């Protein structure tokens, strides 16, 4: 870990402007798992490195399919993820696994499943497992998740499985960086209500009722089918496949994996895969432009302190903030459509 820090620390050793050393890139492109791990650590700990990392990865990404695996806490997401990863490997794919959950069994070393032990997977060169700490305010995903998926893609993984923290509404974030969303539920917990409220049922491409070895599976399957019959789904999207499995017993997982692969085929054939990529890029570009403009704006206007002072002043005044906002932003001029912002 100390070595990772050193390799991404500043050239002068100060750490305020970290850079990734050329040898790390050289190793990464020679397929070094250690270098891959270093890049992931860099992107996690130094978001400011994202532009440089994205520049370097360009041309190496091949369009890995990103599969979000979401659902309430404890339903078996990690168990399902491990088995799907194994199935993908057996089908000839290489798999990156991102487990956004510090308490996930992925971090603990010993995997709980009877059939699939995590050690089996972690010793396999066709799979790369990485746990990311979810950060407050970012729902079920760590903000670095999409970039870690980009790194896996450029590293040659063609499937990226992303397990989210089971937190409810914020799991909708999964949609932002996944091509497919697999919703895992379990019988007998009433979780269906929680997922309905959060809107996850609407975005799921596949619903897997896990723990089908427990009582209540049929009832949950019935309720789900009923929900889709009465039109819980918006915008004319077809009802997703609803399957039952017992991941711990490795029952029903062949069917679940086949359903995932069928969905992937559909995505690729329809071009939806490219459309997903396009909209991810659009969001990334938009966010980067906003960030860049904000930094330039606040550098020339002292906007941070003006906004602070303005909100202090308005909190007890019955005034609209907009005259002040217009005053603040109208002081910025764009010299031409292609010009750079200036300031009076
Ligand atoms: N009975 C039964 N238990 C299961 C099954 N799949 C997983 N479990 C158990 O359910 C518990 C939670 O499994 P995980 O895979 O950690 O669930 P998770 O959704 O990843 O949990 P969090 O990440 O903490 O939200 C573990 O004790 C598993 O052994 C199953 O098919 N049947
Ligand atoms: Mg888990």
Coordinates of C-alpha atoms and ligand atoms in Angstrom, one line a residue:
X1 CA 0.0 0.0 0.0
X2 CA 2.9 2.4 0.8
X3 CA 4.3 1.6 -2.6
X4 CA 1.0 2.5 -4.2
X5 CA 1.0 5.8 -2.5
X6 CA 4.6 6.4 -3.6
X7 CA 3.9 5.5 -7.2
X8 CA 1.0 8.0 -7.4
X9 CA 2.5 10.7 -5.3
X10 CA 3.8 13.9 -6.8
X11 CA 7.0 14.0 -8.7
X12 CA 8.5 16.2 -6.1
X13 CA 7.2 13.9 -3.4
X14 CA 4.8 16.5 -1.9
X15 CA 1.6 14.8 -2.8
X16 CA -0.5 17.9 -3.5
X17 CA -0.4 17.3 -7.3
X18 CA -0.2 13.5 -7.6
X19 CA 0.9 11.9 -10.8
X20 CA 0.9 8.3 -11.9
X21 CA 4.4 7.2 -12.7
X22 CA 5.1 6.1 -16.3
X23 CA 6.2 2.6 -15.2
X24 CA 2.8 2.0 -13.6
X25 CA 1.2 2.7 -17.0
X26 CA 3.7 0.5 -18.8
X27 CA 3.0 -2.3 -16.3
X28 CA -0.7 -1.8 -16.6
X29 CA -0.5 -2.2 -20.4
X30 CA 1.6 -5.3 -19.9
X31 CA -1.3 -6.7 -18.0
X32 CA 0.1 -6.4 -14.5
X33 CA -2.6 -6.9 -11.9
X34 CA -0.6 -4.9 -9.4
X35 CA -0.6 -1.9 -11.7
X36 CA -4.3 -2.3 -12.3
X37 CA -4.8 -2.3 -8.5
X38 CA -2.6 0.8 -8.2
X39 CA -4.7 2.7 -10.8
X40 CA -7.9 1.8 -9.0
X41 CA -6.4 3.0 -5.7
X42 CA -5.3 6.2 -7.4
X43 CA -8.8 6.9 -8.9
X44 CA -10.4 6.2 -5.6
X45 CA -8.1 8.4 -3.5
X46 CA -7.3 11.1 -6.0
X47 CA -10.4 12.1 -8.1
X48 CA -8.3 14.9 -9.6
X49 CA -6.4 12.2 -11.5
X50 CA -9.5 11.1 -13.4
X51 CA -8.8 13.3 -16.5
X52 CA -5.2 12.0 -16.8
X53 CA -6.4 8.4 -16.3
X54 CA -9.2 8.8 -18.8
X55 CA -6.7 10.3 -21.3
X56 CA -4.4 7.3 -21.0
X57 CA -7.1 4.7 -21.1
X58 CA -8.6 6.1 -24.3
X59 CA -8.2 3.6 -27.2
X60 CA -7.8 0.7 -24.9
X61 CA -11.4 0.3 -23.8
X62 CA -13.3 -2.3 -25.7
X63 CA -16.8 -1.7 -24.4
X64 CA -17.1 -4.1 -21.4
X65 CA -20.7 -4.7 -20.4
X66 CA -21.5 -3.3 -16.9
X67 CA -24.0 -5.2 -14.8
X68 CA -25.3 -3.6 -11.7
X69 CA -26.4 -6.0 -9.0
X70 CA -28.6 -4.3 -6.5
X71 CA -31.2 -5.0 -3.8
X72 CA -31.9 -4.7 -0.1
X73 CA -29.3 -5.6 2.5
X74 CA -28.6 -9.3 3.0
X75 CA -30.6 -10.7 0.1
X76 CA -27.5 -12.5 -1.3
X77 CA -26.1 -9.9 -3.8
X78 CA -22.5 -11.0 -3.1
X79 CA -23.3 -14.6 -3.3
X80 CA -25.1 -14.1 -6.6
X81 CA -22.3 -11.9 -7.9
X82 CA -19.7 -14.5 -7.1
X83 CA -21.7 -17.2 -8.9
X84 CA -22.4 -15.1 -11.9
X85 CA -18.7 -14.2 -12.1
X86 CA -17.8 -17.9 -12.1
X87 CA -20.4 -18.5 -14.9
X88 CA -19.0 -15.7 -17.0
X89 CA -15.5 -17.1 -16.6
X90 CA -16.7 -20.5 -17.6
X91 CA -18.3 -19.0 -20.7
X92 CA -14.9 -17.6 -21.7
X93 CA -15.2 -14.0 -20.4
X94 CA -12.9 -12.1 -18.1
X95 CA -14.6 -10.4 -15.3
X96 CA -14.0 -7.3 -13.1
X97 CA -16.0 -7.3 -9.9
X98 CA -16.7 -4.0 -8.0
X99 CA -18.2 -4.6 -4.6
X100 CA -19.3 -1.3 -3.2
X101 CA -19.6 -2.3 0.4
X102 CA -16.9 -2.2 3.0
X103 CA -18.6 -5.0 5.0
X104 CA -18.9 -7.3 1.9
X105 CA -17.6 -10.8 2.2
X106 CA -15.3 -9.8 -0.7
X107 CA -13.2 -7.8 1.7
X108 CA -13.3 -10.5 4.4
X109 CA -11.4 -13.1 2.4
X110 CA -13.5 -16.1 3.4
X111 CA -16.6 -16.3 1.3
X112 CA -19.7 -17.6 3.0
X113 CA -21.1 -19.7 0.2
X114 CA -20.9 -23.5 0.3
X115 CA -20.3 -24.1 -3.4
X116 CA -18.4 -21.0 -4.4
X117 CA -15.6 -20.0 -2.3
X118 CA -14.2 -16.5 -2.8
X119 CA -10.7 -17.9 -2.8
X120 CA -11.5 -19.9 -5.9
X121 CA -12.3 -16.7 -7.7
X122 CA -9.6 -14.5 -6.3
X123 CA -6.9 -16.9 -7.4
X124 CA -8.2 -16.9 -11.0
X125 CA -6.4 -14.6 -13.4
X126 CA -9.6 -14.1 -15.4
X127 CA -11.3 -12.3 -12.5
X128 CA -10.4 -9.1 -10.7
X129 CA -12.3 -8.3 -7.5
X130 CA -12.1 -5.0 -5.9
X131 CA -14.1 -3.6 -3.0
X132 CA -14.7 0.1 -2.8
X133 CA -15.9 2.1 0.2
X134 CA -19.1 3.8 -0.6
X135 CA -18.9 7.5 0.2
X136 CA -21.6 9.4 1.9
X137 CA -23.9 11.2 -0.4
X138 CA -23.3 9.0 -3.3
X139 CA -26.0 6.4 -2.8
X140 CA -25.1 2.8 -3.4
X141 CA -22.0 3.6 -5.3
X142 CA -18.6 5.1 -4.7
X143 CA -18.0 8.1 -6.9
X144 CA -15.1 6.3 -8.5
X145 CA -17.2 3.3 -9.6
X146 CA -17.5 4.3 -13.3
X147 CA -13.8 5.0 -13.6
X148 CA -12.9 1.7 -11.9
X149 CA -15.2 0.1 -14.6
X150 CA -13.3 2.0 -17.3
X151 CA -10.0 0.7 -15.8
X152 CA -11.3 -2.9 -15.9
X153 CA -12.5 -2.4 -19.4
X154 CA -9.1 -1.1 -20.6
X155 CA -7.4 -3.9 -18.7
X156 CA -9.3 -6.4 -20.9
X157 CA -12.2 -7.4 -18.8
X158 CA -15.4 -7.7 -20.9
X159 CA -17.8 -8.0 -18.1
X160 CA -17.9 -5.7 -15.1
X161 CA -20.2 -6.8 -12.2
X162 CA -21.0 -4.0 -9.8
X163 CA -22.6 -4.9 -6.5
X164 CA -24.1 -1.9 -4.7
X165 CA -24.6 -1.2 -1.0
X166 CA -28.2 -2.2 -0.2
X167 CA -29.5 1.3 0.7
X168 CA -32.8 1.8 -1.1
X169 CA -33.6 4.8 -3.2
X170 CA -30.0 5.9 -3.8
X171 CA -29.4 2.6 -5.5
X172 CA -31.0 4.2 -8.5
X173 CA -27.5 5.5 -9.1
X174 CA -26.7 2.1 -10.4
X175 CA -28.5 3.0 -13.6
X176 CA -26.0 5.7 -14.3
X177 CA -23.1 3.4 -14.8
X178 CA -24.7 0.0 -15.6
X179 CA -25.8 -1.3 -18.9
X180 CA -28.1 -3.8 -17.1
X181 CA -29.6 -3.8 -13.6
X182 CA -30.2 -7.1 -11.8
X183 CA -32.4 -6.7 -8.8
X184 CA -32.1 -9.3 -6.1
X185 CA -34.9 -9.9 -3.6
X186 CA -35.5 -12.6 -1.0
X187 CA -38.8 -14.0 0.2
X188 CA -40.4 -13.1 3.5
X189 CA -39.0 -9.7 4.3
X190 CA -41.4 -7.3 2.7
X191 CA -38.5 -5.8 0.8
X192 CA -40.7 -5.5 -2.3
X193 CA -42.4 -2.5 -0.7
X194 CA -39.1 -0.8 -0.1
X195 CA -37.8 -1.4 -3.6
X196 CA -41.2 -0.2 -5.1
X197 CA -40.9 3.0 -3.1
X198 CA -37.4 3.5 -4.3
X199 CA -38.4 3.0 -7.9
X200 CA -35.9 0.2 -8.3
X201 CA -38.6 -2.2 -9.6
X202 CA -39.1 0.1 -12.5
X203 CA -35.5 0.2 -13.6
X204 CA -34.6 -3.5 -13.1
X205 CA -33.8 -5.4 -16.3
X206 CA -34.0 -8.7 -14.5
X207 CA -35.4 -9.7 -11.1
X208 CA -34.0 -12.6 -9.2
X209 CA -35.8 -13.9 -6.2
X210 CA -32.9 -15.4 -4.3
X211 CA -33.1 -17.8 -1.3
X212 CA -35.7 -19.8 -3.1
X213 CA -34.9 -22.6 -0.5
X214 CA -36.8 -20.4 2.0
X215 CA -40.5 -20.3 2.5
X216 CA -42.5 -17.5 0.7
X217 CA -40.7 -17.7 -2.6
X218 CA -43.9 -18.5 -4.6
X219 CA -45.8 -15.7 -2.8
X220 CA -43.1 -13.2 -3.7
X221 CA -43.0 -14.4 -7.3
X222 CA -46.8 -14.0 -7.5
X223 CA -46.7 -10.5 -6.1
X224 CA -44.0 -9.5 -8.6
X225 CA -46.0 -10.9 -11.5
X226 CA -49.1 -9.1 -10.2
X227 CA -47.2 -5.8 -10.0
X228 CA -46.2 -6.0 -13.6
X229 CA -49.6 -7.2 -14.7
X230 CA -51.1 -4.1 -13.2
X231 CA -48.6 -1.9 -15.0
X232 CA -46.0 -0.9 -12.3
X233 CA -43.7 -0.3 -15.2
X234 CA -43.6 3.1 -16.8
X235 CA -42.7 4.3 -20.3
X236 CA -43.8 1.2 -22.1
X237 CA -40.9 -0.9 -21.0
X238 CA -41.6 -4.6 -21.1
X239 CA -41.8 -6.5 -17.8
X240 CA -38.4 -7.9 -16.9
X241 CA -37.8 -11.6 -16.6
X242 CA -38.5 -12.8 -13.0
X243 CA -36.5 -15.8 -11.9
X244 CA -36.0 -17.7 -8.7
X245 CA -32.7 -19.1 -7.5
X246 CA -30.9 -20.3 -4.4
X247 CA -27.4 -18.9 -4.9
X248 CA -26.1 -20.6 -1.8
X249 CA -27.2 -24.0 -3.2
X250 CA -26.2 -23.0 -6.8
X251 CA -29.7 -23.7 -7.9
X252 CA -31.4 -21.7 -10.7
X253 CA -28.1 -19.9 -11.4
X254 CA -27.6 -21.3 -14.8
X255 CA -31.0 -19.9 -15.8
X256 CA -30.1 -16.5 -14.2
X257 CA -26.8 -16.4 -16.0
X258 CA -28.5 -17.4 -19.3
X259 CA -31.0 -14.6 -18.8
X260 CA -28.2 -12.1 -18.2
X261 CA -26.5 -13.2 -21.4
X262 CA -29.7 -12.9 -23.4
X263 CA -30.2 -9.4 -22.1
X264 CA -26.6 -8.6 -23.1
X265 CA -27.2 -9.9 -26.6
X266 CA -30.3 -7.8 -26.9
X267 CA -28.4 -4.7 -25.8
X268 CA -25.6 -5.2 -28.3
X269 CA -27.9 -6.1 -31.2
X270 CA -30.2 -3.2 -30.6
X271 CA -27.3 -0.7 -30.2
X272 CA -28.6 0.1 -26.7
X273 CA -25.1 -0.7 -25.4
X274 CA -23.7 2.2 -27.5
X275 CA -26.5 4.5 -26.4
X276 CA -25.7 3.7 -22.8
X277 CA -22.1 4.5 -23.5
X278 CA -23.1 7.8 -25.2
X279 CA -25.2 8.9 -22.3
X280 CA -22.5 8.1 -19.8
X281 CA -20.1 10.2 -21.8
X282 CA -22.6 13.0 -22.0
X283 CA -23.1 13.0 -18.3
X284 CA -19.3 12.9 -17.7
X285 CA -18.7 15.8 -20.1
X286 CA -21.4 17.9 -18.7
X287 CA -20.2 17.3 -15.1
X288 CA -16.6 18.1 -16.1
X289 CA -17.6 21.3 -18.0
X290 CA -19.7 22.4 -15.0
X291 CA -16.8 21.7 -12.6
X292 CA -14.3 23.5 -14.9
X293 CA -16.5 26.6 -15.4
X294 CA -17.2 26.7 -11.7
X295 CA -13.5 26.7 -10.8
X296 CA -12.8 29.5 -13.4
X297 CA -15.8 31.5 -12.2
X298 CA -15.0 31.2 -8.5
X299 CA -11.3 32.0 -9.2
X300 CA -12.2 35.4 -10.7
X301 CA -15.3 36.3 -8.7
X302 CA -14.6 35.1 -5.2
X303 CA -18.0 33.4 -5.6
X304 CA -17.6 31.1 -2.6
X305 CA -17.5 34.0 -0.1
X306 CA -20.1 36.1 -2.0
X307 CA -22.5 33.2 -2.0
X308 CA -21.9 32.6 1.7
X309 CA -22.4 36.3 2.5
X310 CA -25.5 36.5 0.3
X311 CA -27.2 33.5 1.9
X312 CA -26.4 35.0 5.4
X313 CA -28.0 38.3 4.4
X314 CA -31.1 36.8 2.8
X315 CA -31.9 34.3 5.5
X316 CA -33.8 36.9 7.5
X317 CA -34.7 39.2 4.6
X318 CA -37.9 38.6 2.6
X319 CA -36.1 39.0 -0.7
X320 CA -35.6 36.9 -3.8
X321 CA -32.0 35.8 -4.3
X322 CA -32.3 36.1 -8.0
X323 CA -31.4 39.7 -8.5
X324 CA -28.1 38.9 -6.7
X325 CA -27.5 35.8 -8.6
X326 CA -28.0 37.7 -11.9
X327 CA -25.6 40.4 -10.6
X328 CA -23.0 37.7 -9.8
X329 CA -23.2 35.8 -13.1
X330 CA -23.7 38.7 -15.4
X331 CA -20.2 39.9 -14.6
X332 CA -18.9 36.9 -16.6
X333 CA -18.6 37.3 -20.3
X334 CA -18.0 34.8 -23.0
X335 CA -15.9 36.5 -25.7
X336 CA -17.2 34.4 -28.5
X337 CA -19.0 31.1 -29.0
X338 CA -15.6 29.4 -28.9
X339 CA -13.8 32.0 -26.7
X340 CA -12.9 31.7 -23.1
X341 CA -14.9 33.2 -20.3
X342 CA -13.7 36.6 -19.3
X343 CA -14.6 38.8 -16.4
X344 CA -15.2 42.6 -16.2
Ligands
LIG1 N1 -30.8 -19.6 2.6 C1 -30.1 -18.9 1.8 N2 -29.2 -18.1 2.2 C2 -28.4 -17.4 1.3 C3 -28.6 -17.6 -0.1 N3 -27.7 -16.8 -0.7 C4 -27.1 -16.1 0.2 N4 -27.5 -16.5 1.4 C5 -27.0 -16.0 2.7 O1 -27.5 -14.7 3.0 C6 -26.5 -14.0 3.7 C7 -26.2 -12.7 3.0 O2 -25.6 -13.0 1.8 P1 -24.7 -12.0 1.0 O3 -24.4 -12.6 -0.3 O4 -23.7 -11.4 1.8 O5 -25.9 -10.8 0.8 P2 -25.7 -9.3 0.3 O6 -27.0 -8.9 -0.3 O7 -24.5 -9.2 -0.5 O8 -25.5 -8.6 1.7 P3 -25.0 -7.0 1.9 O9 -23.9 -6.8 0.9 O10 -24.6 -7.0 3.3 O11 -26.3 -6.2 1.6 C8 -25.3 -14.9 3.9 O12 -25.4 -15.5 5.2 C9 -25.5 -15.9 2.8 O13 -24.9 -17.1 3.1 C10 -29.6 -18.5 -0.5 O14 -29.8 -18.8 -1.7 N5 -30.3 -19.2 0.5
LIG2 MG1 -22.8 -7.9 -0.3

